[in-house]
Amino acid sequence: MQTNKMLVTKNGVGNFRVETYLDGTLVNSEDTGISYITDEEILAEEPVDSGIQPMGVGAVHLVL
């Protein structure tokens, strides 16, 4: 069985960095180009209205 992990951190230029590990070995490290913000800053933002509406099991059943 393989272990796959993803670590999101702040890099030296202040952007989010995403590192991917496979069985403990770094296989990819990428600067996202997106400015890093803290969890508190993320939680303080207004939610984005994506237009996605939750559906109950009955509604999903009717679609099927």
PDB file of C-alpha atoms in Angstrom:
ATOM      1  CA  MET A   1       0.000   0.000   0.000  1.00  0.00           C
ATOM      2  CA  GLN A   2       1.249   3.495  -0.861  1.00  0.00           C
ATOM      3  CA  THR A   3       1.007   6.591   1.307  1.00  0.00           C
ATOM      4  CA  ASN A   4       0.278   9.883  -0.425  1.00  0.00           C
ATOM      5  CA  LYS A   5       0.471  13.202   1.458  1.00  0.00           C
ATOM      6  CA  MET A   6       0.044  16.824   0.433  1.00  0.00           C
ATOM      7  CA  LEU A   7       1.531  19.663   2.480  1.00  0.00           C
ATOM      8  CA  VAL A   8       0.437  23.278   1.933  1.00  0.00           C
ATOM      9  CA  THR A   9       2.776  25.926   3.376  1.00  0.00           C
ATOM     10  CA  LYS A  10       4.006  29.485   2.855  1.00  0.00           C
ATOM     11  CA  ASN A  11       7.088  29.774   0.653  1.00  0.00           C
ATOM     12  CA  GLY A  12       9.897  32.349   0.773  1.00  0.00           C
ATOM     13  CA  VAL A  13       8.157  34.835  -1.543  1.00  0.00           C
ATOM     14  CA  GLY A  14       4.868  34.771   0.395  1.00  0.00           C
ATOM     15  CA  ASN A  15       2.828  32.405  -1.788  1.00  0.00           C
ATOM     16  CA  PHE A  16       1.170  29.079  -1.058  1.00  0.00           C
ATOM     17  CA  ARG A  17       3.502  26.159  -1.786  1.00  0.00           C
ATOM     18  CA  VAL A  18       2.068  22.683  -2.356  1.00  0.00           C
ATOM     19  CA  GLU A  19       4.363  19.716  -1.784  1.00  0.00           C
ATOM     20  CA  THR A  20       3.328  16.171  -2.645  1.00  0.00           C
ATOM     21  CA  TYR A  21       4.946  13.151  -0.995  1.00  0.00           C
ATOM     22  CA  LEU A  22       4.690   9.497  -2.032  1.00  0.00           C
ATOM     23  CA  ASP A  23       5.794   7.009   0.611  1.00  0.00           C
ATOM     24  CA  GLY A  24       7.614   9.819   2.428  1.00  0.00           C
ATOM     25  CA  THR A  25       9.578  10.975  -0.626  1.00  0.00           C
ATOM     26  CA  LEU A  26       8.990  14.451  -2.080  1.00  0.00           C
ATOM     27  CA  VAL A  27       7.738  13.992  -5.655  1.00  0.00           C
ATOM     28  CA  ASN A  28       6.504  17.522  -6.440  1.00  0.00           C
ATOM     29  CA  SER A  29       6.884  21.029  -5.009  1.00  0.00           C
ATOM     30  CA  GLU A  30       4.925  23.831  -6.649  1.00  0.00           C
ATOM     31  CA  ASP A  31       4.576  27.585  -6.072  1.00  0.00           C
ATOM     32  CA  THR A  32       0.885  28.273  -6.705  1.00  0.00           C
ATOM     33  CA  GLY A  33       1.365  31.985  -7.361  1.00  0.00           C
ATOM     34  CA  ILE A  34      -1.448  32.621  -4.862  1.00  0.00           C
ATOM     35  CA  SER A  35      -0.592  34.936  -1.958  1.00  0.00           C
ATOM     36  CA  TYR A  36      -0.481  33.103   1.358  1.00  0.00           C
ATOM     37  CA  ILE A  37      -3.138  33.942   3.956  1.00  0.00           C
ATOM     38  CA  THR A  38      -3.695  32.441   7.398  1.00  0.00           C
ATOM     39  CA  ASP A  39      -6.594  30.228   8.479  1.00  0.00           C
ATOM     40  CA  GLU A  40      -8.011  33.190  10.407  1.00  0.00           C
ATOM     41  CA  GLU A  41      -7.954  35.368   7.273  1.00  0.00           C
ATOM     42  CA  ILE A  42      -9.665  32.645   5.242  1.00  0.00           C
ATOM     43  CA  LEU A  43     -12.388  32.188   7.862  1.00  0.00           C
ATOM     44  CA  ALA A  44     -12.971  35.970   8.041  1.00  0.00           C
ATOM     45  CA  GLU A  45     -13.733  36.191   4.300  1.00  0.00           C
ATOM     46  CA  GLU A  46     -17.287  36.263   3.037  1.00  0.00           C
ATOM     47  CA  PRO A  47     -18.375  32.931   1.549  1.00  0.00           C
ATOM     48  CA  VAL A  48     -18.508  32.744  -2.235  1.00  0.00           C
ATOM     49  CA  ASP A  49     -21.933  31.987  -3.712  1.00  0.00           C
ATOM     50  CA  SER A  50     -21.071  29.221  -6.136  1.00  0.00           C
ATOM     51  CA  GLY A  51     -24.675  28.646  -7.137  1.00  0.00           C
ATOM     52  CA  ILE A  52     -24.421  25.010  -6.052  1.00  0.00           C
ATOM     53  CA  GLN A  53     -27.552  23.970  -4.203  1.00  0.00           C
ATOM     54  CA  PRO A  54     -27.524  20.994  -1.811  1.00  0.00           C
ATOM     55  CA  MET A  55     -29.994  18.246  -2.609  1.00  0.00           C
ATOM     56  CA  GLY A  56     -31.543  15.666  -0.334  1.00  0.00           C
ATOM     57  CA  VAL A  57     -31.524  11.941  -1.031  1.00  0.00           C
ATOM     58  CA  GLY A  58     -35.056  12.138  -2.416  1.00  0.00           C
ATOM     59  CA  ALA A  59     -34.086  14.812  -4.922  1.00  0.00           C
ATOM     60  CA  VAL A  60     -31.080  12.792  -6.046  1.00  0.00           C
ATOM     61  CA  HIS A  61     -33.286   9.723  -6.366  1.00  0.00           C
ATOM     62  CA  LEU A  62     -35.659  11.615  -8.656  1.00  0.00           C
ATOM     63  CA  VAL A  63     -32.765  12.591 -10.910  1.00  0.00           C
ATOM     64  CA  LEU A  64     -31.589   8.998 -11.224  1.00  0.00           C
TER      65      LEU A  64
END
